[in-house]
Coordinates of C-alpha atoms and ligand atoms in Angstrom, one line a residue:
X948 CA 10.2 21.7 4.8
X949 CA 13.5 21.0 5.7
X950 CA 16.2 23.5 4.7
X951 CA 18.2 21.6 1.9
X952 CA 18.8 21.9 -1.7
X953 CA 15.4 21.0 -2.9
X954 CA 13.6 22.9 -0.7
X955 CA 15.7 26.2 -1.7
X956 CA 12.4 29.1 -1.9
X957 CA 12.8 30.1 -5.8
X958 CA 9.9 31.9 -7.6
X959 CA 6.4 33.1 -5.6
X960 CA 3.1 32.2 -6.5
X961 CA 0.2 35.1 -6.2
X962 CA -3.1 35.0 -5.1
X963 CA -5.6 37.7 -5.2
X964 CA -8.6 37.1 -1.9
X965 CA -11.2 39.8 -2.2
X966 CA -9.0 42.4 -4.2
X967 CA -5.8 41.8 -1.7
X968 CA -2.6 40.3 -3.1
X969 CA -0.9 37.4 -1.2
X970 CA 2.5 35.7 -2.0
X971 CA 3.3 32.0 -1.4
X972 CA 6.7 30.2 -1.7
X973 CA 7.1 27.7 -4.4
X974 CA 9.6 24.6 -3.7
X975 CA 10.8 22.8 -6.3
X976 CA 11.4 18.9 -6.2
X977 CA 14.5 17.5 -7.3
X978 CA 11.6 14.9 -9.4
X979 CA 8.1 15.8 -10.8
X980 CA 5.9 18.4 -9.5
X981 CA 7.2 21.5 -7.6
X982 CA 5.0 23.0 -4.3
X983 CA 3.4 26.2 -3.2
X984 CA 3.6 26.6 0.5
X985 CA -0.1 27.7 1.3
X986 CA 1.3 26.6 5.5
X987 CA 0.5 30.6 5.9
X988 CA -2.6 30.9 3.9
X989 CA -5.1 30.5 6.8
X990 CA -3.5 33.2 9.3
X991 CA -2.8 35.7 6.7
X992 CA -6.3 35.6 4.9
X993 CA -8.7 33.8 7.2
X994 CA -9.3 31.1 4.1
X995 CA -9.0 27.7 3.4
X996 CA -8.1 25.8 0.6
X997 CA -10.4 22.7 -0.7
X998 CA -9.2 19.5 -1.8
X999 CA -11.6 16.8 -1.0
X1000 CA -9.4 13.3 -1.4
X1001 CA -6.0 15.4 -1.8
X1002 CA -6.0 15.2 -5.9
X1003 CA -3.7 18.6 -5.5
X1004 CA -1.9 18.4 -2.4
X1005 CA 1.3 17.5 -1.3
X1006 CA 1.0 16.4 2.5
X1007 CA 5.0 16.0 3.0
X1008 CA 8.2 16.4 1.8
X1009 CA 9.9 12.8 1.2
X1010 CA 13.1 11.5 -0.4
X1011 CA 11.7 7.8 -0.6
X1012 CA 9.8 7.0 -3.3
X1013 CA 9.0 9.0 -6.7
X1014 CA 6.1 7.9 -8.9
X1015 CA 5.9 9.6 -12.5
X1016 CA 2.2 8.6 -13.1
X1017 CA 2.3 9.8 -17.0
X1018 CA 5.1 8.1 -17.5
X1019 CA 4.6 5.1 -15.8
X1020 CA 7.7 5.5 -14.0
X1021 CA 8.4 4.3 -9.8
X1022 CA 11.6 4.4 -8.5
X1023 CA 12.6 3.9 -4.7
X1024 CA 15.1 6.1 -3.8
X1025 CA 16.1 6.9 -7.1
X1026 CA 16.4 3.0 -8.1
X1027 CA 14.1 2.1 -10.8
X1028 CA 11.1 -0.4 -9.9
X1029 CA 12.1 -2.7 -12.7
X1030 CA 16.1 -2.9 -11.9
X1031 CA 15.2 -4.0 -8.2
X1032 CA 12.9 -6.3 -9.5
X1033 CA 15.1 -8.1 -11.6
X1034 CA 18.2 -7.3 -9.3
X1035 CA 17.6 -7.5 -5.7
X1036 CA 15.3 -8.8 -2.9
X1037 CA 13.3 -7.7 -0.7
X1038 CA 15.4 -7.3 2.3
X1039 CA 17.7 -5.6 0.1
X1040 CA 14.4 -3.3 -0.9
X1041 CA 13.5 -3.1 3.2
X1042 CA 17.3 -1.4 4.0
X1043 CA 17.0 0.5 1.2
X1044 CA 13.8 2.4 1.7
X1045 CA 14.4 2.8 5.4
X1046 CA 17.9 4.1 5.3
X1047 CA 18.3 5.5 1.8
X1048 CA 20.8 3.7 -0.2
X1049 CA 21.7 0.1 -0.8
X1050 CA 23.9 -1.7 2.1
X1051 CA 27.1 -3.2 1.0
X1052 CA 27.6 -7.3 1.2
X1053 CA 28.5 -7.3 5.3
X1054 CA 26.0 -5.1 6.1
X1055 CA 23.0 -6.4 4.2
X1056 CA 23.6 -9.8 5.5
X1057 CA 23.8 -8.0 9.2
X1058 CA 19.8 -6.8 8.7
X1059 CA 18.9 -10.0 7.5
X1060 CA 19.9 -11.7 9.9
X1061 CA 18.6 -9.0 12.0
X1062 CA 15.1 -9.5 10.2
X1063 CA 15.5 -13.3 10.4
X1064 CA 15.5 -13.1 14.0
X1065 CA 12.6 -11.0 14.9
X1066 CA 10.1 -13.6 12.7
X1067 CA 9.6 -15.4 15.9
X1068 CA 6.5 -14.3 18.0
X1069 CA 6.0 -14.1 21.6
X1070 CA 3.9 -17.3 22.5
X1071 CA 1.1 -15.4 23.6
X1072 CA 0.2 -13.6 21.0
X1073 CA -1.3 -17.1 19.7
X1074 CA -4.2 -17.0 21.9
X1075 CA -5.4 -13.9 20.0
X1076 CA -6.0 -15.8 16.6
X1077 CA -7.9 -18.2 19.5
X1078 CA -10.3 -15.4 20.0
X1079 CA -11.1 -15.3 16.5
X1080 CA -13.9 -17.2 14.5
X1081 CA -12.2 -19.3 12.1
X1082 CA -14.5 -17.5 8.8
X1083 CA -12.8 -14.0 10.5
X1084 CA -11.4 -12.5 7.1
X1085 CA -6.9 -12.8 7.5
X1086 CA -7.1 -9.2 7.5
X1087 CA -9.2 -8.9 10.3
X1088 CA -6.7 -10.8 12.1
X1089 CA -3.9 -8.9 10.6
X1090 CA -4.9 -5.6 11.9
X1091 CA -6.1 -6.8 15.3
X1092 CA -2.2 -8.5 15.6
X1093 CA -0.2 -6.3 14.3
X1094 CA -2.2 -3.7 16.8
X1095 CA -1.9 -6.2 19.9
X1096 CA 2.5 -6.1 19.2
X1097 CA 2.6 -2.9 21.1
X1098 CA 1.7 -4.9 24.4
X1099 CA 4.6 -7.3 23.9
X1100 CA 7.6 -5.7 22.7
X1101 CA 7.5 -2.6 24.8
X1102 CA 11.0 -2.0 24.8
X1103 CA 10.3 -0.7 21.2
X1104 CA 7.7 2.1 21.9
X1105 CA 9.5 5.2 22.6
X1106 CA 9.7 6.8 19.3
X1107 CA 12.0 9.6 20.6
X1108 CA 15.0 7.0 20.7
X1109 CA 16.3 6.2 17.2
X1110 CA 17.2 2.2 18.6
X1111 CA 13.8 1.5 19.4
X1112 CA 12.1 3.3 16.3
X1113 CA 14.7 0.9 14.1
X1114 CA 14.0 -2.4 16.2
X1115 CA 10.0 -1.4 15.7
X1116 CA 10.8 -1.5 12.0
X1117 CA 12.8 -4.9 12.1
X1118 CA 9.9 -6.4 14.8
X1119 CA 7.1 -4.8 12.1
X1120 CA 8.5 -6.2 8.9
X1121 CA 10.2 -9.8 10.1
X1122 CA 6.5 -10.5 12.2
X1123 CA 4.3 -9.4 9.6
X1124 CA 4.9 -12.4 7.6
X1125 CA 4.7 -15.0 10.5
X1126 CA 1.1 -13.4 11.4
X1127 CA -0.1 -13.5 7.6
X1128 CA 1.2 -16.6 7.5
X1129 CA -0.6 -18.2 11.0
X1130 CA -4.1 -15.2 10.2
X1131 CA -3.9 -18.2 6.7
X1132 CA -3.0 -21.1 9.3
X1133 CA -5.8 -20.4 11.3
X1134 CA -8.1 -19.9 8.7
X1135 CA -7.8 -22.9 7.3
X1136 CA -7.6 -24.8 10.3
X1137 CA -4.8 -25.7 10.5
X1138 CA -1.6 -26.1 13.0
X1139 CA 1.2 -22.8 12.9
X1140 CA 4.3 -23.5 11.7
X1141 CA 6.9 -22.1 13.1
X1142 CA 9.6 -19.9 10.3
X1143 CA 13.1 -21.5 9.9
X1144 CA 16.4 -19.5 10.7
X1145 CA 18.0 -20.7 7.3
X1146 CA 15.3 -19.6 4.9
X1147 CA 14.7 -16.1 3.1
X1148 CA 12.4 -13.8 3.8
X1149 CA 10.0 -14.8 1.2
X1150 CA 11.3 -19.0 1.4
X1151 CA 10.1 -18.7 5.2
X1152 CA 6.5 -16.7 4.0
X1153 CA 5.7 -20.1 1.8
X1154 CA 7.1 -22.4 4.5
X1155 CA 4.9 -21.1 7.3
X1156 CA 2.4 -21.3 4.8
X1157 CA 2.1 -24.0 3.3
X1158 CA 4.0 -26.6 5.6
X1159 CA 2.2 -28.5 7.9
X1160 CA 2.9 -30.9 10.8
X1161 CA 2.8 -33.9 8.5
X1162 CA 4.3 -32.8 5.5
X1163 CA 7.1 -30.2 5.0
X1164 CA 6.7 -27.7 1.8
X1165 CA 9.3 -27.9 -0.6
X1166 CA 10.0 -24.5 -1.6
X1167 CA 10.7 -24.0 -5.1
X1168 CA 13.0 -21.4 -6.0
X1169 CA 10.8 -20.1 -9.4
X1170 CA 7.9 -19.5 -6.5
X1171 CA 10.3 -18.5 -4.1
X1172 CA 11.8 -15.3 -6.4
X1173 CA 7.9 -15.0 -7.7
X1174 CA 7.1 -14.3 -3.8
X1175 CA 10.0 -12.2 -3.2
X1176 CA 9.2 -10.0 -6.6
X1177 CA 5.7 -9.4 -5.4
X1178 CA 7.3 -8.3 -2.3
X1179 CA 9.3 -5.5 -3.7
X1180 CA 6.4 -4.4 -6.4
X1181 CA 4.2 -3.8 -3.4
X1182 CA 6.9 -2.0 -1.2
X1183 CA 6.1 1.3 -1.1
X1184 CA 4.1 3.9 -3.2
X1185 CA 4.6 7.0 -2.1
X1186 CA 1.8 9.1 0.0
X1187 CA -1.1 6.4 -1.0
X1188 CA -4.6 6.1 1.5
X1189 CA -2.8 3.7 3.6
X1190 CA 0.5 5.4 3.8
X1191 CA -0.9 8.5 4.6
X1192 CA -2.9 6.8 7.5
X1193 CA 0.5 5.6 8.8
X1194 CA 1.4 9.0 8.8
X1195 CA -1.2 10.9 10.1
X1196 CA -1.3 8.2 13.0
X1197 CA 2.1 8.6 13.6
X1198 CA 2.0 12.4 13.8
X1199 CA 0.0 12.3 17.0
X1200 CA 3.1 10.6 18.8
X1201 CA 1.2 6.8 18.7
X1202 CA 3.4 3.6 18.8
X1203 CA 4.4 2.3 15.7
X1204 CA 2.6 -0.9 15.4
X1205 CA -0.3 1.3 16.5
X1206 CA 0.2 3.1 13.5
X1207 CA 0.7 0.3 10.9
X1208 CA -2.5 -1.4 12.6
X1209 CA -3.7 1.3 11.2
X1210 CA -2.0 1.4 8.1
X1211 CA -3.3 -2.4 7.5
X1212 CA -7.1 -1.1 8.0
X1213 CA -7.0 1.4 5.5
X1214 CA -5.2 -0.8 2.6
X1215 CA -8.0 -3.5 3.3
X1216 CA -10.3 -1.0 1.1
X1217 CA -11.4 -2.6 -2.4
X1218 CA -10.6 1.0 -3.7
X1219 CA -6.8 0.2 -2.6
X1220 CA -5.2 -3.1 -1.4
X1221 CA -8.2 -5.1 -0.9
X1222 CA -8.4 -4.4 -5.2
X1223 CA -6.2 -7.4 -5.6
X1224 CA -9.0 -9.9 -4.5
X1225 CA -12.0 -7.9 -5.8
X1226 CA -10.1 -8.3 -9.2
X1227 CA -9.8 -12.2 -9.1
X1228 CA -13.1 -12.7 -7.8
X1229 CA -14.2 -9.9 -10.8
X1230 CA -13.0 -12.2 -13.4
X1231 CA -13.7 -15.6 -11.7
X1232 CA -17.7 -13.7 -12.0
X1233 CA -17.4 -12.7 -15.3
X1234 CA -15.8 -16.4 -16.1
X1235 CA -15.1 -16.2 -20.0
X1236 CA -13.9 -13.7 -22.5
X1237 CA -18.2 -13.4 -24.2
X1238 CA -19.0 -12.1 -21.2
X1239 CA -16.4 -9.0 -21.4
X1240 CA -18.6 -6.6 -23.1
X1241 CA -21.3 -6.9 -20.9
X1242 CA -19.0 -6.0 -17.9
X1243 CA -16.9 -3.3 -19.5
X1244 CA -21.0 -1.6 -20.4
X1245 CA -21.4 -1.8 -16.6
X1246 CA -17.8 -0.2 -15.8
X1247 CA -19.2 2.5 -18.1
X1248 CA -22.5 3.1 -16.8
X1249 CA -22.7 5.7 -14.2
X1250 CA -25.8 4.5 -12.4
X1251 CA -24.0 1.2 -11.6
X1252 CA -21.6 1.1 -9.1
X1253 CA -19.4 -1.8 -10.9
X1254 CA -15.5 -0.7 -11.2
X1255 CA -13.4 -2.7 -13.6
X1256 CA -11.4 -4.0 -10.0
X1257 CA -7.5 -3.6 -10.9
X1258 CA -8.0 -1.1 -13.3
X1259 CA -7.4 3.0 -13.1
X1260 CA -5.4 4.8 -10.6
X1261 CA -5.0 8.5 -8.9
X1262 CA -1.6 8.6 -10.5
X1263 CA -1.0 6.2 -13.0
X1264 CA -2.4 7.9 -15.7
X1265 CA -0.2 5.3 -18.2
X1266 CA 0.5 1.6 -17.8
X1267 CA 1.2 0.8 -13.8
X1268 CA 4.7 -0.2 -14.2
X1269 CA 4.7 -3.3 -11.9
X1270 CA 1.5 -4.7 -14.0
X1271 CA 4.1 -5.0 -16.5
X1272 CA 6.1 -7.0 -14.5
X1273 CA 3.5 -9.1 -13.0
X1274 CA 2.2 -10.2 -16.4
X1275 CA 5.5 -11.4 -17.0
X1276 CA 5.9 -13.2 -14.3
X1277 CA 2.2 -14.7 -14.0
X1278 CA 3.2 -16.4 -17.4
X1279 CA 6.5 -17.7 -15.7
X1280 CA 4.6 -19.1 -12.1
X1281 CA 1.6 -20.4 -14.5
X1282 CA 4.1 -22.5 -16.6
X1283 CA 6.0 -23.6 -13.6
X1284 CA 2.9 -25.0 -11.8
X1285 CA 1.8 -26.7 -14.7
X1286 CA -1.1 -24.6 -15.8
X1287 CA -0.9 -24.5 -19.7
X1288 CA -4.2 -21.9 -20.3
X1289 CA -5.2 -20.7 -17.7
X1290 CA -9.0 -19.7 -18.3
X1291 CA -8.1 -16.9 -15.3
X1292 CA -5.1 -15.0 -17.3
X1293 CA -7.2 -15.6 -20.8
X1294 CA -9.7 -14.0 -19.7
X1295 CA -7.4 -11.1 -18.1
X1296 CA -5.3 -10.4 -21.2
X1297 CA -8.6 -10.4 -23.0
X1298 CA -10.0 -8.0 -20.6
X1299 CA -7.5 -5.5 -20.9
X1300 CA -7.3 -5.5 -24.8
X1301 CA -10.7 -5.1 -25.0
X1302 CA -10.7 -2.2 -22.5
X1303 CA -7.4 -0.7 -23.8
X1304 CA -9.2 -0.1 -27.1
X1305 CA -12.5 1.2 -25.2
X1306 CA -12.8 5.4 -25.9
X1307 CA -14.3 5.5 -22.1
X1308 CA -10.8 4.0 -20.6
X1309 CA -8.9 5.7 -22.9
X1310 CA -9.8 9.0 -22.1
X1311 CA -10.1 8.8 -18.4
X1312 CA -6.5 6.9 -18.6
X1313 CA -7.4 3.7 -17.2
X1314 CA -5.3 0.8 -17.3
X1315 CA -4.3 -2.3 -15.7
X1316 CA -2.7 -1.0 -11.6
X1317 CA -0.9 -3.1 -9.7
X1318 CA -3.9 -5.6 -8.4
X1319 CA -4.7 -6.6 -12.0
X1320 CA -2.2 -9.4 -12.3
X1321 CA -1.3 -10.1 -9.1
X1322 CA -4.5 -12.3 -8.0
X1323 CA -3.8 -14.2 -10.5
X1324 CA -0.2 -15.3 -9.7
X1325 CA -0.9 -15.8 -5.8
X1326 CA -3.7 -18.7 -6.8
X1327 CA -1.4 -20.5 -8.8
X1328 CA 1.4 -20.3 -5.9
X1329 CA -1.6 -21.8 -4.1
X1330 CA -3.2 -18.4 -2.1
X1331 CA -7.1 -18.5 -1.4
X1332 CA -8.5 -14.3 -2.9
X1333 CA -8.6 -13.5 0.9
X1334 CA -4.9 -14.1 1.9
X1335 CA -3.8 -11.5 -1.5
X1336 CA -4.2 -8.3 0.6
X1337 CA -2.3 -9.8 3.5
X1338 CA 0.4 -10.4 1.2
X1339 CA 0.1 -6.6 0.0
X1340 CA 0.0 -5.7 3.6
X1341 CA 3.1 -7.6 4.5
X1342 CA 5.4 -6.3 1.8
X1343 CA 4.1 -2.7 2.5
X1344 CA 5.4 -2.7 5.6
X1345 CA 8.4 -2.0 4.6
X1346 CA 6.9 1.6 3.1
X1347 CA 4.6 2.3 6.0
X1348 CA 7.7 1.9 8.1
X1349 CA 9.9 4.0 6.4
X1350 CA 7.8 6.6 5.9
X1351 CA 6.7 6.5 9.4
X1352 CA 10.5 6.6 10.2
X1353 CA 11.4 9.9 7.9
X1354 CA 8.3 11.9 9.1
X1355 CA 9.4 11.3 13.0
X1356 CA 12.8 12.2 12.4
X1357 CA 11.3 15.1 10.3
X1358 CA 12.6 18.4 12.3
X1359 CA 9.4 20.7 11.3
X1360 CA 7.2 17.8 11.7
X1361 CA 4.1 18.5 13.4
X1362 CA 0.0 16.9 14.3
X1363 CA -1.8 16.2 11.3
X1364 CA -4.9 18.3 11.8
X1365 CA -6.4 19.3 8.9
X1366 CA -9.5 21.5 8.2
X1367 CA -13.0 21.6 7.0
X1368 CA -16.0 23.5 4.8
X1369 CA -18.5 23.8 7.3
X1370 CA -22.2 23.7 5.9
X1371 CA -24.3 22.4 8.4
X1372 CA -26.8 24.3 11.1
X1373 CA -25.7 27.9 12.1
X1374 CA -27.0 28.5 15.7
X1375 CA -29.7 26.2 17.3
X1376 CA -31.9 26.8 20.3
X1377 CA -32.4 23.6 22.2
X1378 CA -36.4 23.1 21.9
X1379 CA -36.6 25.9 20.0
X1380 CA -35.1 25.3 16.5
X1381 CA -35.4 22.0 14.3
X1382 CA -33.1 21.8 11.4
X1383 CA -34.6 22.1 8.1
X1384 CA -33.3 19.3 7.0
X1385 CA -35.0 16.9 9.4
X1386 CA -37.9 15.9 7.8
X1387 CA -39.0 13.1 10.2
Ligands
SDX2436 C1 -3.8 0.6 -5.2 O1 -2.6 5.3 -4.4 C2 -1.8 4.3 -4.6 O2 -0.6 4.5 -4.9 C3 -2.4 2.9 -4.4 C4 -1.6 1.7 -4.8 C5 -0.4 1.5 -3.9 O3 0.5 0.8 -4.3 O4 -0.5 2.0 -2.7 O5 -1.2 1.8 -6.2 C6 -2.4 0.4 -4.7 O6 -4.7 0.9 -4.4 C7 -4.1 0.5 -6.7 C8 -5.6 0.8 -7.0 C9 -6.5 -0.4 -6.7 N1 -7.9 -0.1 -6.9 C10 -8.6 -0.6 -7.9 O7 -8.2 -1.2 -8.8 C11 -10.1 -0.3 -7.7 C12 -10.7 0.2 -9.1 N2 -10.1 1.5 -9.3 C13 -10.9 2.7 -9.0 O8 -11.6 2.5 -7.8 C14 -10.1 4.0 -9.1 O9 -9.5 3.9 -10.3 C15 -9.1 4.3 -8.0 C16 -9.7 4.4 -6.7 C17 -8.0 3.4 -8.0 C18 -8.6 5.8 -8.3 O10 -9.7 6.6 -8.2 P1 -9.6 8.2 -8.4 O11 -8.2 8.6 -8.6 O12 -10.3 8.9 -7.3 O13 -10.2 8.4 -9.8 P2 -11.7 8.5 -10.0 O14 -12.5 7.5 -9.2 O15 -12.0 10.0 -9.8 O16 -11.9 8.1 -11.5 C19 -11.8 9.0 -12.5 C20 -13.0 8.6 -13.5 C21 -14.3 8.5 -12.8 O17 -15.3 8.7 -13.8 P3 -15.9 10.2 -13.8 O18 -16.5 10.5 -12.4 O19 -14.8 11.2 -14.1 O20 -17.0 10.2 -14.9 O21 -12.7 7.2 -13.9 C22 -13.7 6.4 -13.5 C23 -14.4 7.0 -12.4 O22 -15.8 6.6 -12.3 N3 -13.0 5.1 -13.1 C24 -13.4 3.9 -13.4 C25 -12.5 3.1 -12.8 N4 -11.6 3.8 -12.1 C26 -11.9 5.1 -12.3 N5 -14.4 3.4 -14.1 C27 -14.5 2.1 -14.2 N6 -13.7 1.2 -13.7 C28 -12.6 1.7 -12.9 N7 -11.7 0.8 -12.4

């Protein structure tokens, strides 16, 4: 915990271990929850605590972001979600979650075009997509990439020297888009286009994208600002799975694009990034508003493993305030692309009121997260369900990167190694014991 004002030790928390009283610091945040430092627990009592997917347990202390889950509230350093939305971009967003506060005029347009010039990639790195089969699924692509940077730009590696950590997070962010954008290139079998010096971040994403050798895309501005707001939205989230994989990879000294190859695995999960496609392809299966109560009954029924994709969260225990925003802004894209109804966001808006009124959602909290809306924007920008958790991926790089960033330059930061409840065999005999449990 590092020693500032937030961290200042204030009241103690006791806890009584066979009839022996033990004492535990208790931090408060400057936001939200407060701590209790249990880092002691296991030398002075010989106990562990148990929190099986972390619902109680704060991994870190961070500055970054702050997410007020009953309230619906995010904010990245302090800025709320919807002001940057409305306000900024995400370049603007990238500064301002890896160095903590909003750059003035000559510096932001110093990091982009800092960012603007690492897009490029080193002409090798296309014979990797080579290697791939062209069904291989973009993230498949995007974590084997992203992974294979550390061969290339080695001058970025060492994480002890603060230049190269920053250049890893310029390299990271800038070539994430150019290899989402060439992972959909390849996919669909068609030539990479290189990204253009005098486009934004998110104008160059649509370029490389939907360009092609005989035709140049013309990138509107409504889609453009659309792109660049999904950008932000997606940013950062505090400690979520994939974050905390960035960080727990980090912590054992590994490269940065190491880490965020690893970072790009974990959000792939339908539980977590990979929601925003399993929620489109959820609706495009359940096709028309009769068929909601059939689907919402199997969302409810224990014995069937169907989750309403795109709806509940571990802290969002209120509206997920960028769904908000992405409904608003579906309406927008949809209108500017020339789809009046769209069957898609009918059936979503219908979807939700139905299950906002459901006694099961309302008292386990669920409502619509961030992958609700989002599908449904990216396919009318022109995105096949596959390429949405690229996109996540590519705009969370600016999180997993900052994150990364304040946990290495964290003075008491140490391996991630945490521990277990053992229940398995106590001591076998080889050829003398089985274990019970083998019935074979
Ligand atoms: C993201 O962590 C982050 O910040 C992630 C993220 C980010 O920006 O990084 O916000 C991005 O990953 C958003 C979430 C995307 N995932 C989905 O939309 C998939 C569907 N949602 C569920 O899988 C679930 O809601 C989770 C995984 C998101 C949250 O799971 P939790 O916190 O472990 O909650 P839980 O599974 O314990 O659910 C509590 C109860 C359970 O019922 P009981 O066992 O108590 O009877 O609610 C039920 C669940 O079965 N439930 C659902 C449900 N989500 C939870 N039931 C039906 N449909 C759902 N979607």
């Amino acid at each position: 915990m590092s020693k500032n004002k937030s961290s200042i030790k204030t009241k103690k928390a006791k806890l009584i271990i066979n009839n022996h009283t033990y004492e535990f610091p208790i931090y408060n945040s400057t936001e939200g929850e407060s701590v209790i430092d249990i880092s002691k627990l296991h030398s002075l009592a010989k106990i562990f605590t148990y929190d099986p997917g972390f619902t109680s347990t704060a991994s870190c202390e961070s500055k970054i972001t702050y997410i007020d889950g009953d309230k619906g509230i995010l904010r990245y350093r302090g800025f709320d979600i919807e002001d940057l939305a409305n306000k900024s971009d995400f370049i603007e967003v990238v500064n301002l979650l890896i160095y903590g506060d909003l750059p003035n005029k000559e510096q932001l347009k110093k990091y982009k075009e800092l960012i603007t010039r690492h897009t490029l990639l080193h002409e090798q790195i296309i014979n990797f997509f080579q290697g791939f089969r062209r069904d291989a699924h973009p993230m498949a692509m995007m974590v084997g990439v992203m992974g294979a940077l550390s061969s290339f730009y080695q001058d970025s590696l060492d994480i002890g020297d603060a230049h190269q950590r920053q250049e890893a997070t310029r390299r990271i962010v800038a070539k994430s888009s150019t290899i989402g954008a060439m992972a959909y290139k390849y996919s669909i079998g068609q030539s990479f286009i290189s990204p253009k010096n005098n486009l934004s971040f998110s104008e160059n994403f649509l370029h490389m994208c939907f360009s092609n050798t005989a035709e140049e895309y013309k990138v509107s501005p409504v889609l453009a600002k659309a792109m660049d707001t999904i950008f932000i939205l997606h940013a950062d989230h505090e400690q979520n799975a994939s974050t905390s994989t960035v960080r727990l990879a980090g912590s054992s000294g590994a490269n940065p694009f190491a880490c965020i190859a690893a970072g790009v695995s974990s959000l792939w999960g339908p539980a977590h990034g990979g929601a925003n496609q399993a929620a489109l392809e959820m609706l495009e299966e359940i096709g028309s508003s009769k068929n909601i109560n059939k689907y919402i009954r199997k969302a409810k029924n224990k014995n069937d493993p169907f989750k309403l994709m795109g709806f509940g969260h571990r802290v969002y225990k209120n509206y997920d305030p960028r769904a908000k925003i992405l409904k608003k802004i579906s309406r927008k894209v949809l209108k500017h692309v020339g789809v009046k109804n769209d069957p898609i966001l009918k059936l979503a808006t219908d979807l939700e009121k139905v299950a906002l009124r459901d006694k099961y959602f309302i008292e386990k909290k669920l409502y619509p997260n961030v992958d609700f809306y989002s599908g449904i924007i990216l396919r009318a920008i022109g995105f096949p369900p596959e390429m949405f958790t690229v996109i996540f991926a590519i705009a969370r790089t600016a999180g997993w990167t900052a994150q990364w960033t304040e946990m290495i330059e964290d003075p008491i930061q140490k391996i991630g190694r945490p521990r277990q409840l053992y229940t398995g065999e106590k001591f076998m005999v080889y050829g003398k014991n089985r274990s019970k449990k083998n019935t074979k």
